[in-house]
């Protein structure tokens, strides 16, 4: 019995030493929230910086009569020739900050939903986490991310569309926000929120569900 108790104490001490070595990466609820927040912000920054030129081309093809008949490569070439790299990143500021905030919200909400549903952070084959808990957590995080994403995408799309139309109704992200609020009130920034919810909730159910498989 004494040998068993000694072994148990030794195992607990070894676990404490391992946690001490891990430092910031050691598990705790407060650190989990901070890690989710910072990881989400960093991933949002990297992803949006990389993908934004492709998103610009997509929006121009979808909304501009001028670019609608062109291939993606032709649209890219014309846009670059007319405005250089800056044209490909037209309106980046708002979606860049929005992506950082959105991803941070997404991961923090996902972690909070898992905690609320008492998801075991270290599941085993003999004691797995029911898949429905991951799916519900993903769907719940989509609700929060859609609330953040709707005004960000509204600003982004209006700046991208005016580039394809060759007009300059807005001077930048702040001008879009100011004119939208002046015309439609603060709720105007969330125009299309229901459509965003319909996309984000099942999208995040699928995304996090596939990730946790």
mmCIF file with all atom_site columns, C-alpha atoms in Angstrom:
data_model
loop_
_atom_site.group_PDB
_atom_site.id
_atom_site.type_symbol
_atom_site.label_atom_id
_atom_site.label_alt_id
_atom_site.label_comp_id
_atom_site.label_asym_id
_atom_site.label_entity_id
_atom_site.label_seq_id
_atom_site.pdbx_PDB_ins_code
_atom_site.Cartn_x
_atom_site.Cartn_y
_atom_site.Cartn_z
_atom_site.occupancy
_atom_site.B_iso_or_equiv
_atom_site.pdbx_formal_charge
_atom_site.auth_seq_id
_atom_site.auth_comp_id
_atom_site.auth_asym_id
_atom_site.auth_atom_id
_atom_site.pdbx_PDB_model_num
ATOM 1   C CA . UNK A 1 1   ? 0.000   0.000  0.000   1.00 0.00 ? 1   UNK A CA 1
ATOM 2   C CA . UNK A 1 2   ? 2.808   2.403  0.970   1.00 0.00 ? 2   UNK A CA 1
ATOM 3   C CA . UNK A 1 3   ? 4.520   1.654  -2.331  1.00 0.00 ? 3   UNK A CA 1
ATOM 4   C CA . UNK A 1 4   ? 1.303   2.482  -4.164  1.00 0.00 ? 4   UNK A CA 1
ATOM 5   C CA . UNK A 1 5   ? 0.917   5.759  -2.279  1.00 0.00 ? 5   UNK A CA 1
ATOM 6   C CA . UNK A 1 6   ? 4.521   6.634  -3.032  1.00 0.00 ? 6   UNK A CA 1
ATOM 7   C CA . UNK A 1 7   ? 3.994   5.872  -6.682  1.00 0.00 ? 7   UNK A CA 1
ATOM 8   C CA . UNK A 1 8   ? 0.886   8.064  -6.767  1.00 0.00 ? 8   UNK A CA 1
ATOM 9   C CA . UNK A 1 9   ? 2.681   10.951 -5.058  1.00 0.00 ? 9   UNK A CA 1
ATOM 10  C CA . UNK A 1 10  ? 5.585   10.573 -7.453  1.00 0.00 ? 10  UNK A CA 1
ATOM 11  C CA . UNK A 1 11  ? 3.209   10.686 -10.440 1.00 0.00 ? 11  UNK A CA 1
ATOM 12  C CA . UNK A 1 12  ? 1.541   13.849 -9.138  1.00 0.00 ? 12  UNK A CA 1
ATOM 13  C CA . UNK A 1 13  ? 4.922   15.498 -8.582  1.00 0.00 ? 13  UNK A CA 1
ATOM 14  C CA . UNK A 1 14  ? 6.061   14.543 -12.069 1.00 0.00 ? 14  UNK A CA 1
ATOM 15  C CA . UNK A 1 15  ? 2.890   16.059 -13.522 1.00 0.00 ? 15  UNK A CA 1
ATOM 16  C CA . UNK A 1 16  ? 3.466   19.292 -11.600 1.00 0.00 ? 16  UNK A CA 1
ATOM 17  C CA . UNK A 1 17  ? 7.052   19.465 -12.841 1.00 0.00 ? 17  UNK A CA 1
ATOM 18  C CA . UNK A 1 18  ? 5.896   18.888 -16.418 1.00 0.00 ? 18  UNK A CA 1
ATOM 19  C CA . UNK A 1 19  ? 3.333   21.705 -16.088 1.00 0.00 ? 19  UNK A CA 1
ATOM 20  C CA . UNK A 1 20  ? 6.020   23.995 -14.677 1.00 0.00 ? 20  UNK A CA 1
ATOM 21  C CA . UNK A 1 21  ? 8.256   23.326 -17.682 1.00 0.00 ? 21  UNK A CA 1
ATOM 22  C CA . UNK A 1 22  ? 5.425   24.037 -20.081 1.00 0.00 ? 22  UNK A CA 1
ATOM 23  C CA . UNK A 1 23  ? 4.840   27.441 -18.487 1.00 0.00 ? 23  UNK A CA 1
ATOM 24  C CA . UNK A 1 24  ? 2.468   29.437 -20.697 1.00 0.00 ? 24  UNK A CA 1
ATOM 25  C CA . UNK A 1 25  ? 1.314   26.246 -22.432 1.00 0.00 ? 25  UNK A CA 1
ATOM 26  C CA . UNK A 1 26  ? 0.256   24.536 -19.197 1.00 0.00 ? 26  UNK A CA 1
ATOM 27  C CA . UNK A 1 27  ? -3.475  24.072 -18.988 1.00 0.00 ? 27  UNK A CA 1
ATOM 28  C CA . UNK A 1 28  ? -5.729  26.314 -16.909 1.00 0.00 ? 28  UNK A CA 1
ATOM 29  C CA . UNK A 1 29  ? -9.089  27.892 -17.662 1.00 0.00 ? 29  UNK A CA 1
ATOM 30  C CA . UNK A 1 30  ? -7.791  31.466 -17.645 1.00 0.00 ? 30  UNK A CA 1
ATOM 31  C CA . UNK A 1 31  ? -4.824  30.578 -19.842 1.00 0.00 ? 31  UNK A CA 1
ATOM 32  C CA . UNK A 1 32  ? -7.085  28.657 -22.203 1.00 0.00 ? 32  UNK A CA 1
ATOM 33  C CA . UNK A 1 33  ? -9.151  31.808 -22.762 1.00 0.00 ? 33  UNK A CA 1
ATOM 34  C CA . UNK A 1 34  ? -6.024  33.911 -23.328 1.00 0.00 ? 34  UNK A CA 1
ATOM 35  C CA . UNK A 1 35  ? -4.551  31.379 -25.712 1.00 0.00 ? 35  UNK A CA 1
ATOM 36  C CA . UNK A 1 36  ? -7.822  31.191 -27.652 1.00 0.00 ? 36  UNK A CA 1
ATOM 37  C CA . UNK A 1 37  ? -7.904  34.990 -27.885 1.00 0.00 ? 37  UNK A CA 1
ATOM 38  C CA . UNK A 1 38  ? -4.307  35.441 -29.034 1.00 0.00 ? 38  UNK A CA 1
ATOM 39  C CA . UNK A 1 39  ? -4.339  32.425 -31.348 1.00 0.00 ? 39  UNK A CA 1
ATOM 40  C CA . UNK A 1 40  ? -7.536  33.664 -32.964 1.00 0.00 ? 40  UNK A CA 1
ATOM 41  C CA . UNK A 1 41  ? -6.144  37.167 -33.502 1.00 0.00 ? 41  UNK A CA 1
ATOM 42  C CA . UNK A 1 42  ? -2.897  35.865 -34.987 1.00 0.00 ? 42  UNK A CA 1
ATOM 43  C CA . UNK A 1 43  ? -4.613  33.371 -37.278 1.00 0.00 ? 43  UNK A CA 1
ATOM 44  C CA . UNK A 1 44  ? -7.051  36.062 -38.438 1.00 0.00 ? 44  UNK A CA 1
ATOM 45  C CA . UNK A 1 45  ? -4.191  38.431 -39.284 1.00 0.00 ? 45  UNK A CA 1
ATOM 46  C CA . UNK A 1 46  ? -2.195  35.831 -41.243 1.00 0.00 ? 46  UNK A CA 1
ATOM 47  C CA . UNK A 1 47  ? -5.182  34.366 -43.107 1.00 0.00 ? 47  UNK A CA 1
ATOM 48  C CA . UNK A 1 48  ? -6.681  37.702 -44.119 1.00 0.00 ? 48  UNK A CA 1
ATOM 49  C CA . UNK A 1 49  ? -3.335  39.124 -45.278 1.00 0.00 ? 49  UNK A CA 1
ATOM 50  C CA . UNK A 1 50  ? -2.753  36.075 -47.486 1.00 0.00 ? 50  UNK A CA 1
ATOM 51  C CA . UNK A 1 51  ? -6.273  35.631 -48.872 1.00 0.00 ? 51  UNK A CA 1
ATOM 52  C CA . UNK A 1 52  ? -7.358  39.233 -49.392 1.00 0.00 ? 52  UNK A CA 1
ATOM 53  C CA . UNK A 1 53  ? -6.077  39.753 -52.987 1.00 0.00 ? 53  UNK A CA 1
ATOM 54  C CA . UNK A 1 54  ? -7.987  36.616 -54.056 1.00 0.00 ? 54  UNK A CA 1
ATOM 55  C CA . UNK A 1 55  ? -11.088 37.881 -52.292 1.00 0.00 ? 55  UNK A CA 1
ATOM 56  C CA . UNK A 1 56  ? -10.776 41.203 -54.118 1.00 0.00 ? 56  UNK A CA 1
ATOM 57  C CA . UNK A 1 57  ? -10.666 39.410 -57.483 1.00 0.00 ? 57  UNK A CA 1
ATOM 58  C CA . UNK A 1 58  ? -13.666 37.274 -56.539 1.00 0.00 ? 58  UNK A CA 1
ATOM 59  C CA . UNK A 1 59  ? -15.787 40.287 -55.550 1.00 0.00 ? 59  UNK A CA 1
ATOM 60  C CA . UNK A 1 60  ? -14.819 42.215 -58.697 1.00 0.00 ? 60  UNK A CA 1
ATOM 61  C CA . UNK A 1 61  ? -15.803 39.265 -60.907 1.00 0.00 ? 61  UNK A CA 1
ATOM 62  C CA . UNK A 1 62  ? -19.105 38.842 -59.090 1.00 0.00 ? 62  UNK A CA 1
ATOM 63  C CA . UNK A 1 63  ? -20.184 42.478 -58.953 1.00 0.00 ? 63  UNK A CA 1
ATOM 64  C CA . UNK A 1 64  ? -18.480 44.509 -61.688 1.00 0.00 ? 64  UNK A CA 1
ATOM 65  C CA . UNK A 1 65  ? -19.716 44.517 -65.306 1.00 0.00 ? 65  UNK A CA 1
ATOM 66  C CA . UNK A 1 66  ? -16.217 45.603 -66.277 1.00 0.00 ? 66  UNK A CA 1
ATOM 67  C CA . UNK A 1 67  ? -14.546 42.538 -64.770 1.00 0.00 ? 67  UNK A CA 1
ATOM 68  C CA . UNK A 1 68  ? -17.425 40.073 -64.848 1.00 0.00 ? 68  UNK A CA 1
ATOM 69  C CA . UNK A 1 69  ? -16.547 38.674 -68.284 1.00 0.00 ? 69  UNK A CA 1
ATOM 70  C CA . UNK A 1 70  ? -12.854 38.273 -67.522 1.00 0.00 ? 70  UNK A CA 1
ATOM 71  C CA . UNK A 1 71  ? -11.079 35.197 -66.210 1.00 0.00 ? 71  UNK A CA 1
ATOM 72  C CA . UNK A 1 72  ? -9.545  35.318 -62.742 1.00 0.00 ? 72  UNK A CA 1
ATOM 73  C CA . UNK A 1 73  ? -6.049  35.770 -64.194 1.00 0.00 ? 73  UNK A CA 1
ATOM 74  C CA . UNK A 1 74  ? -7.201  38.564 -66.524 1.00 0.00 ? 74  UNK A CA 1
ATOM 75  C CA . UNK A 1 75  ? -9.000  40.295 -63.679 1.00 0.00 ? 75  UNK A CA 1
ATOM 76  C CA . UNK A 1 76  ? -5.900  39.989 -61.498 1.00 0.00 ? 76  UNK A CA 1
ATOM 77  C CA . UNK A 1 77  ? -3.649  41.332 -64.247 1.00 0.00 ? 77  UNK A CA 1
ATOM 78  C CA . UNK A 1 78  ? -5.912  44.303 -65.060 1.00 0.00 ? 78  UNK A CA 1
ATOM 79  C CA . UNK A 1 79  ? -6.347  45.226 -61.399 1.00 0.00 ? 79  UNK A CA 1
ATOM 80  C CA . UNK A 1 80  ? -2.602  45.039 -60.754 1.00 0.00 ? 80  UNK A CA 1
ATOM 81  C CA . UNK A 1 81  ? -1.771  47.092 -63.859 1.00 0.00 ? 81  UNK A CA 1
ATOM 82  C CA . UNK A 1 82  ? -4.215  49.836 -62.892 1.00 0.00 ? 82  UNK A CA 1
ATOM 83  C CA . UNK A 1 83  ? -3.323  50.169 -59.221 1.00 0.00 ? 83  UNK A CA 1
ATOM 84  C CA . UNK A 1 84  ? -0.462  47.853 -58.325 1.00 0.00 ? 84  UNK A CA 1
ATOM 85  C CA . UNK A 1 85  ? -0.413  45.828 -55.116 1.00 0.00 ? 85  UNK A CA 1
ATOM 86  C CA . UNK A 1 86  ? -2.405  48.534 -53.357 1.00 0.00 ? 86  UNK A CA 1
ATOM 87  C CA . UNK A 1 87  ? -5.399  47.879 -55.633 1.00 0.00 ? 87  UNK A CA 1
ATOM 88  C CA . UNK A 1 88  ? -5.421  44.214 -54.627 1.00 0.00 ? 88  UNK A CA 1
ATOM 89  C CA . UNK A 1 89  ? -5.550  45.246 -50.970 1.00 0.00 ? 89  UNK A CA 1
ATOM 90  C CA . UNK A 1 90  ? -8.171  47.989 -51.392 1.00 0.00 ? 90  UNK A CA 1
ATOM 91  C CA . UNK A 1 91  ? -10.204 48.215 -48.183 1.00 0.00 ? 91  UNK A CA 1
ATOM 92  C CA . UNK A 1 92  ? -7.978  45.815 -46.218 1.00 0.00 ? 92  UNK A CA 1
ATOM 93  C CA . UNK A 1 93  ? -7.910  47.706 -42.915 1.00 0.00 ? 93  UNK A CA 1
ATOM 94  C CA . UNK A 1 94  ? -11.470 46.959 -41.843 1.00 0.00 ? 94  UNK A CA 1
ATOM 95  C CA . UNK A 1 95  ? -11.519 43.244 -42.747 1.00 0.00 ? 95  UNK A CA 1
ATOM 96  C CA . UNK A 1 96  ? -8.024  42.743 -41.317 1.00 0.00 ? 96  UNK A CA 1
ATOM 97  C CA . UNK A 1 97  ? -9.039  44.089 -37.929 1.00 0.00 ? 97  UNK A CA 1
ATOM 98  C CA . UNK A 1 98  ? -12.383 42.366 -38.306 1.00 0.00 ? 98  UNK A CA 1
ATOM 99  C CA . UNK A 1 99  ? -10.777 39.006 -39.097 1.00 0.00 ? 99  UNK A CA 1
ATOM 100 C CA . UNK A 1 100 ? -8.592  39.269 -36.013 1.00 0.00 ? 100 UNK A CA 1
ATOM 101 C CA . UNK A 1 101 ? -11.615 40.134 -33.860 1.00 0.00 ? 101 UNK A CA 1
ATOM 102 C CA . UNK A 1 102 ? -13.811 37.539 -35.589 1.00 0.00 ? 102 UNK A CA 1
ATOM 103 C CA . UNK A 1 103 ? -11.352 34.660 -35.162 1.00 0.00 ? 103 UNK A CA 1
ATOM 104 C CA . UNK A 1 104 ? -10.651 35.655 -31.588 1.00 0.00 ? 104 UNK A CA 1
ATOM 105 C CA . UNK A 1 105 ? -14.405 35.702 -30.924 1.00 0.00 ? 105 UNK A CA 1
ATOM 106 C CA . UNK A 1 106 ? -14.817 32.389 -32.743 1.00 0.00 ? 106 UNK A CA 1
ATOM 107 C CA . UNK A 1 107 ? -12.194 30.498 -30.757 1.00 0.00 ? 107 UNK A CA 1
ATOM 108 C CA . UNK A 1 108 ? -13.051 32.058 -27.390 1.00 0.00 ? 108 UNK A CA 1
ATOM 109 C CA . UNK A 1 109 ? -16.753 31.303 -27.948 1.00 0.00 ? 109 UNK A CA 1
ATOM 110 C CA . UNK A 1 110 ? -15.947 27.752 -29.054 1.00 0.00 ? 110 UNK A CA 1
ATOM 111 C CA . UNK A 1 111 ? -13.856 27.189 -25.942 1.00 0.00 ? 111 UNK A CA 1
ATOM 112 C CA . UNK A 1 112 ? -16.556 28.692 -23.719 1.00 0.00 ? 112 UNK A CA 1
ATOM 113 C CA . UNK A 1 113 ? -19.241 26.519 -25.327 1.00 0.00 ? 113 UNK A CA 1
ATOM 114 C CA . UNK A 1 114 ? -17.145 23.405 -24.773 1.00 0.00 ? 114 UNK A CA 1
ATOM 115 C CA . UNK A 1 115 ? -16.641 24.366 -21.138 1.00 0.00 ? 115 UNK A CA 1
ATOM 116 C CA . UNK A 1 116 ? -20.382 24.950 -20.701 1.00 0.00 ? 116 UNK A CA 1
ATOM 117 C CA . UNK A 1 117 ? -21.083 21.510 -22.167 1.00 0.00 ? 117 UNK A CA 1
ATOM 118 C CA . UNK A 1 118 ? -18.369 19.998 -19.937 1.00 0.00 ? 118 UNK A CA 1
ATOM 119 C CA . UNK A 1 119 ? -16.312 18.654 -22.830 1.00 0.00 ? 119 UNK A CA 1
ATOM 120 C CA . UNK A 1 120 ? -13.410 16.571 -21.531 1.00 0.00 ? 120 UNK A CA 1
ATOM 121 C CA . UNK A 1 121 ? -10.186 18.223 -22.786 1.00 0.00 ? 121 UNK A CA 1
ATOM 122 C CA . UNK A 1 122 ? -8.385  14.855 -22.756 1.00 0.00 ? 122 UNK A CA 1
ATOM 123 C CA . UNK A 1 123 ? -10.800 12.284 -24.194 1.00 0.00 ? 123 UNK A CA 1
ATOM 124 C CA . UNK A 1 124 ? -9.794  8.650  -24.638 1.00 0.00 ? 124 UNK A CA 1
ATOM 125 C CA . UNK A 1 125 ? -11.025 5.834  -26.866 1.00 0.00 ? 125 UNK A CA 1
ATOM 126 C CA . UNK A 1 126 ? -12.775 4.321  -23.875 1.00 0.00 ? 126 UNK A CA 1
ATOM 127 C CA . UNK A 1 127 ? -14.275 7.667  -22.828 1.00 0.00 ? 127 UNK A CA 1
ATOM 128 C CA . UNK A 1 128 ? -14.807 9.766  -25.989 1.00 0.00 ? 128 UNK A CA 1
ATOM 129 C CA . UNK A 1 129 ? -16.573 13.118 -26.163 1.00 0.00 ? 129 UNK A CA 1
ATOM 130 C CA . UNK A 1 130 ? -20.025 12.825 -27.790 1.00 0.00 ? 130 UNK A CA 1
ATOM 131 C CA . UNK A 1 131 ? -19.818 14.361 -31.259 1.00 0.00 ? 131 UNK A CA 1
ATOM 132 C CA . UNK A 1 132 ? -22.959 16.431 -30.714 1.00 0.00 ? 132 UNK A CA 1
ATOM 133 C CA . UNK A 1 133 ? -21.122 18.525 -28.115 1.00 0.00 ? 133 UNK A CA 1
ATOM 134 C CA . UNK A 1 134 ? -18.529 19.586 -30.675 1.00 0.00 ? 134 UNK A CA 1
ATOM 135 C CA . UNK A 1 135 ? -21.231 20.324 -33.248 1.00 0.00 ? 135 UNK A CA 1
ATOM 136 C CA . UNK A 1 136 ? -23.296 22.420 -30.827 1.00 0.00 ? 136 UNK A CA 1
ATOM 137 C CA . UNK A 1 137 ? -20.166 24.288 -29.708 1.00 0.00 ? 137 UNK A CA 1
ATOM 138 C CA . UNK A 1 138 ? -19.273 25.028 -33.327 1.00 0.00 ? 138 UNK A CA 1
ATOM 139 C CA . UNK A 1 139 ? -22.772 26.261 -34.120 1.00 0.00 ? 139 UNK A CA 1
ATOM 140 C CA . UNK A 1 140 ? -22.826 28.465 -31.030 1.00 0.00 ? 140 UNK A CA 1
ATOM 141 C CA . UNK A 1 141 ? -19.478 30.022 -31.927 1.00 0.00 ? 141 UNK A CA 1
ATOM 142 C CA . UNK A 1 142 ? -20.906 30.787 -35.388 1.00 0.00 ? 142 UNK A CA 1
ATOM 143 C CA . UNK A 1 143 ? -23.640 32.917 -33.808 1.00 0.00 ? 143 UNK A CA 1
ATOM 144 C CA . UNK A 1 144 ? -21.060 35.130 -32.100 1.00 0.00 ? 144 UNK A CA 1
ATOM 145 C CA . UNK A 1 145 ? -18.741 35.331 -35.121 1.00 0.00 ? 145 UNK A CA 1
ATOM 146 C CA . UNK A 1 146 ? -21.616 36.327 -37.430 1.00 0.00 ? 146 UNK A CA 1
ATOM 147 C CA . UNK A 1 147 ? -22.396 39.303 -35.186 1.00 0.00 ? 147 UNK A CA 1
ATOM 148 C CA . UNK A 1 148 ? -18.800 40.511 -35.618 1.00 0.00 ? 148 UNK A CA 1
ATOM 149 C CA . UNK A 1 149 ? -18.462 39.527 -39.270 1.00 0.00 ? 149 UNK A CA 1
ATOM 150 C CA . UNK A 1 150 ? -21.566 41.216 -40.726 1.00 0.00 ? 150 UNK A CA 1
ATOM 151 C CA . UNK A 1 151 ? -20.464 44.877 -40.392 1.00 0.00 ? 151 UNK A CA 1
ATOM 152 C CA . UNK A 1 152 ? -16.906 43.972 -41.375 1.00 0.00 ? 152 UNK A CA 1
ATOM 153 C CA . UNK A 1 153 ? -18.019 42.335 -44.620 1.00 0.00 ? 153 UNK A CA 1
ATOM 154 C CA . UNK A 1 154 ? -20.413 45.186 -45.365 1.00 0.00 ? 154 UNK A CA 1
ATOM 155 C CA . UNK A 1 155 ? -17.540 47.688 -45.229 1.00 0.00 ? 155 UNK A CA 1
ATOM 156 C CA . UNK A 1 156 ? -15.190 45.410 -47.177 1.00 0.00 ? 156 UNK A CA 1
ATOM 157 C CA . UNK A 1 157 ? -17.634 44.676 -49.983 1.00 0.00 ? 157 UNK A CA 1
ATOM 158 C CA . UNK A 1 158 ? -18.674 48.303 -50.465 1.00 0.00 ? 158 UNK A CA 1
ATOM 159 C CA . UNK A 1 159 ? -15.056 49.379 -50.834 1.00 0.00 ? 159 UNK A CA 1
ATOM 160 C CA . UNK A 1 160 ? -14.283 46.533 -53.231 1.00 0.00 ? 160 UNK A CA 1
ATOM 161 C CA . UNK A 1 161 ? -17.412 47.122 -55.336 1.00 0.00 ? 161 UNK A CA 1
ATOM 162 C CA . UNK A 1 162 ? -16.696 50.818 -55.819 1.00 0.00 ? 162 UNK A CA 1
ATOM 163 C CA . UNK A 1 163 ? -13.253 49.905 -57.133 1.00 0.00 ? 163 UNK A CA 1
ATOM 164 C CA . UNK A 1 164 ? -14.808 47.707 -59.825 1.00 0.00 ? 164 UNK A CA 1
ATOM 165 C CA . UNK A 1 165 ? -17.422 50.339 -60.673 1.00 0.00 ? 165 UNK A CA 1
ATOM 166 C CA . UNK A 1 166 ? -14.780 53.027 -61.114 1.00 0.00 ? 166 UNK A CA 1
ATOM 167 C CA . UNK A 1 167 ? -16.574 55.385 -58.706 1.00 0.00 ? 167 UNK A CA 1
ATOM 168 C CA . UNK A 1 168 ? -15.419 56.753 -55.370 1.00 0.00 ? 168 UNK A CA 1
ATOM 169 C CA . UNK A 1 169 ? -18.404 57.104 -53.081 1.00 0.00 ? 169 UNK A CA 1
ATOM 170 C CA . UNK A 1 170 ? -16.367 56.196 -50.000 1.00 0.00 ? 170 UNK A CA 1
ATOM 171 C CA . UNK A 1 171 ? -12.901 57.446 -49.070 1.00 0.00 ? 171 UNK A CA 1
ATOM 172 C CA . UNK A 1 172 ? -12.192 54.560 -46.695 1.00 0.00 ? 172 UNK A CA 1
ATOM 173 C CA . UNK A 1 173 ? -13.599 52.202 -44.028 1.00 0.00 ? 173 UNK A CA 1
ATOM 174 C CA . UNK A 1 174 ? -14.484 54.978 -41.573 1.00 0.00 ? 174 UNK A CA 1
ATOM 175 C CA . UNK A 1 175 ? -16.335 56.861 -44.311 1.00 0.00 ? 175 UNK A CA 1
ATOM 176 C CA . UNK A 1 176 ? -18.367 53.715 -45.113 1.00 0.00 ? 176 UNK A CA 1
ATOM 177 C CA . UNK A 1 177 ? -19.350 53.345 -41.471 1.00 0.00 ? 177 UNK A CA 1
ATOM 178 C CA . UNK A 1 178 ? -20.202 57.042 -41.085 1.00 0.00 ? 178 UNK A CA 1
ATOM 179 C CA . UNK A 1 179 ? -22.348 57.216 -44.234 1.00 0.00 ? 179 UNK A CA 1
ATOM 180 C CA . UNK A 1 180 ? -24.097 53.917 -43.484 1.00 0.00 ? 180 UNK A CA 1
ATOM 181 C CA . UNK A 1 181 ? -25.002 55.023 -39.947 1.00 0.00 ? 181 UNK A CA 1
ATOM 182 C CA . UNK A 1 182 ? -26.111 58.439 -41.183 1.00 0.00 ? 182 UNK A CA 1
ATOM 183 C CA . UNK A 1 183 ? -28.368 56.875 -43.821 1.00 0.00 ? 183 UNK A CA 1
ATOM 184 C CA . UNK A 1 184 ? -29.697 53.759 -42.050 1.00 0.00 ? 184 UNK A CA 1
ATOM 185 C CA . UNK A 1 185 ? -28.801 54.141 -38.382 1.00 0.00 ? 185 UNK A CA 1
ATOM 186 C CA . UNK A 1 186 ? -26.483 51.882 -36.408 1.00 0.00 ? 186 UNK A CA 1
ATOM 187 C CA . UNK A 1 187 ? -28.576 48.856 -37.393 1.00 0.00 ? 187 UNK A CA 1
ATOM 188 C CA . UNK A 1 188 ? -27.588 49.513 -41.012 1.00 0.00 ? 188 UNK A CA 1
ATOM 189 C CA . UNK A 1 189 ? -24.162 48.052 -40.245 1.00 0.00 ? 189 UNK A CA 1
ATOM 190 C CA . UNK A 1 190 ? -25.830 44.705 -39.561 1.00 0.00 ? 190 UNK A CA 1
ATOM 191 C CA . UNK A 1 191 ? -27.818 44.596 -42.777 1.00 0.00 ? 191 UNK A CA 1
ATOM 192 C CA . UNK A 1 192 ? -27.689 41.010 -44.020 1.00 0.00 ? 192 UNK A CA 1
ATOM 193 C CA . UNK A 1 193 ? -26.966 39.601 -40.556 1.00 0.00 ? 193 UNK A CA 1
ATOM 194 C CA . UNK A 1 194 ? -29.585 36.855 -40.939 1.00 0.00 ? 194 UNK A CA 1
ATOM 195 C CA . UNK A 1 195 ? -27.956 35.650 -44.149 1.00 0.00 ? 195 UNK A CA 1
ATOM 196 C CA . UNK A 1 196 ? -24.587 35.718 -42.412 1.00 0.00 ? 196 UNK A CA 1
ATOM 197 C CA . UNK A 1 197 ? -26.008 33.670 -39.542 1.00 0.00 ? 197 UNK A CA 1
ATOM 198 C CA . UNK A 1 198 ? -27.467 31.121 -41.958 1.00 0.00 ? 198 UNK A CA 1
ATOM 199 C CA . UNK A 1 199 ? -24.001 30.754 -43.461 1.00 0.00 ? 199 UNK A CA 1
ATOM 200 C CA . UNK A 1 200 ? -21.831 30.902 -40.341 1.00 0.00 ? 200 UNK A CA 1
ATOM 201 C CA . UNK A 1 201 ? -23.747 28.589 -38.005 1.00 0.00 ? 201 UNK A CA 1
ATOM 202 C CA . UNK A 1 202 ? -23.833 25.469 -40.211 1.00 0.00 ? 202 UNK A CA 1
ATOM 203 C CA . UNK A 1 203 ? -20.432 26.404 -41.623 1.00 0.00 ? 203 UNK A CA 1
ATOM 204 C CA . UNK A 1 204 ? -18.848 26.329 -38.187 1.00 0.00 ? 204 UNK A CA 1
ATOM 205 C CA . UNK A 1 205 ? -20.738 23.176 -37.264 1.00 0.00 ? 205 UNK A CA 1
ATOM 206 C CA . UNK A 1 206 ? -19.085 21.524 -40.266 1.00 0.00 ? 206 UNK A CA 1
ATOM 207 C CA . UNK A 1 207 ? -15.710 23.172 -39.703 1.00 0.00 ? 207 UNK A CA 1
ATOM 208 C CA . UNK A 1 208 ? -15.270 22.316 -36.034 1.00 0.00 ? 208 UNK A CA 1
ATOM 209 C CA . UNK A 1 209 ? -16.990 18.969 -36.473 1.00 0.00 ? 209 UNK A CA 1
ATOM 210 C CA . UNK A 1 210 ? -14.492 17.963 -39.164 1.00 0.00 ? 210 UNK A CA 1
ATOM 211 C CA . UNK A 1 211 ? -11.602 19.315 -37.085 1.00 0.00 ? 211 UNK A CA 1
ATOM 212 C CA . UNK A 1 212 ? -12.565 17.281 -34.025 1.00 0.00 ? 212 UNK A CA 1
ATOM 213 C CA . UNK A 1 213 ? -13.069 13.998 -35.907 1.00 0.00 ? 213 UNK A CA 1
#
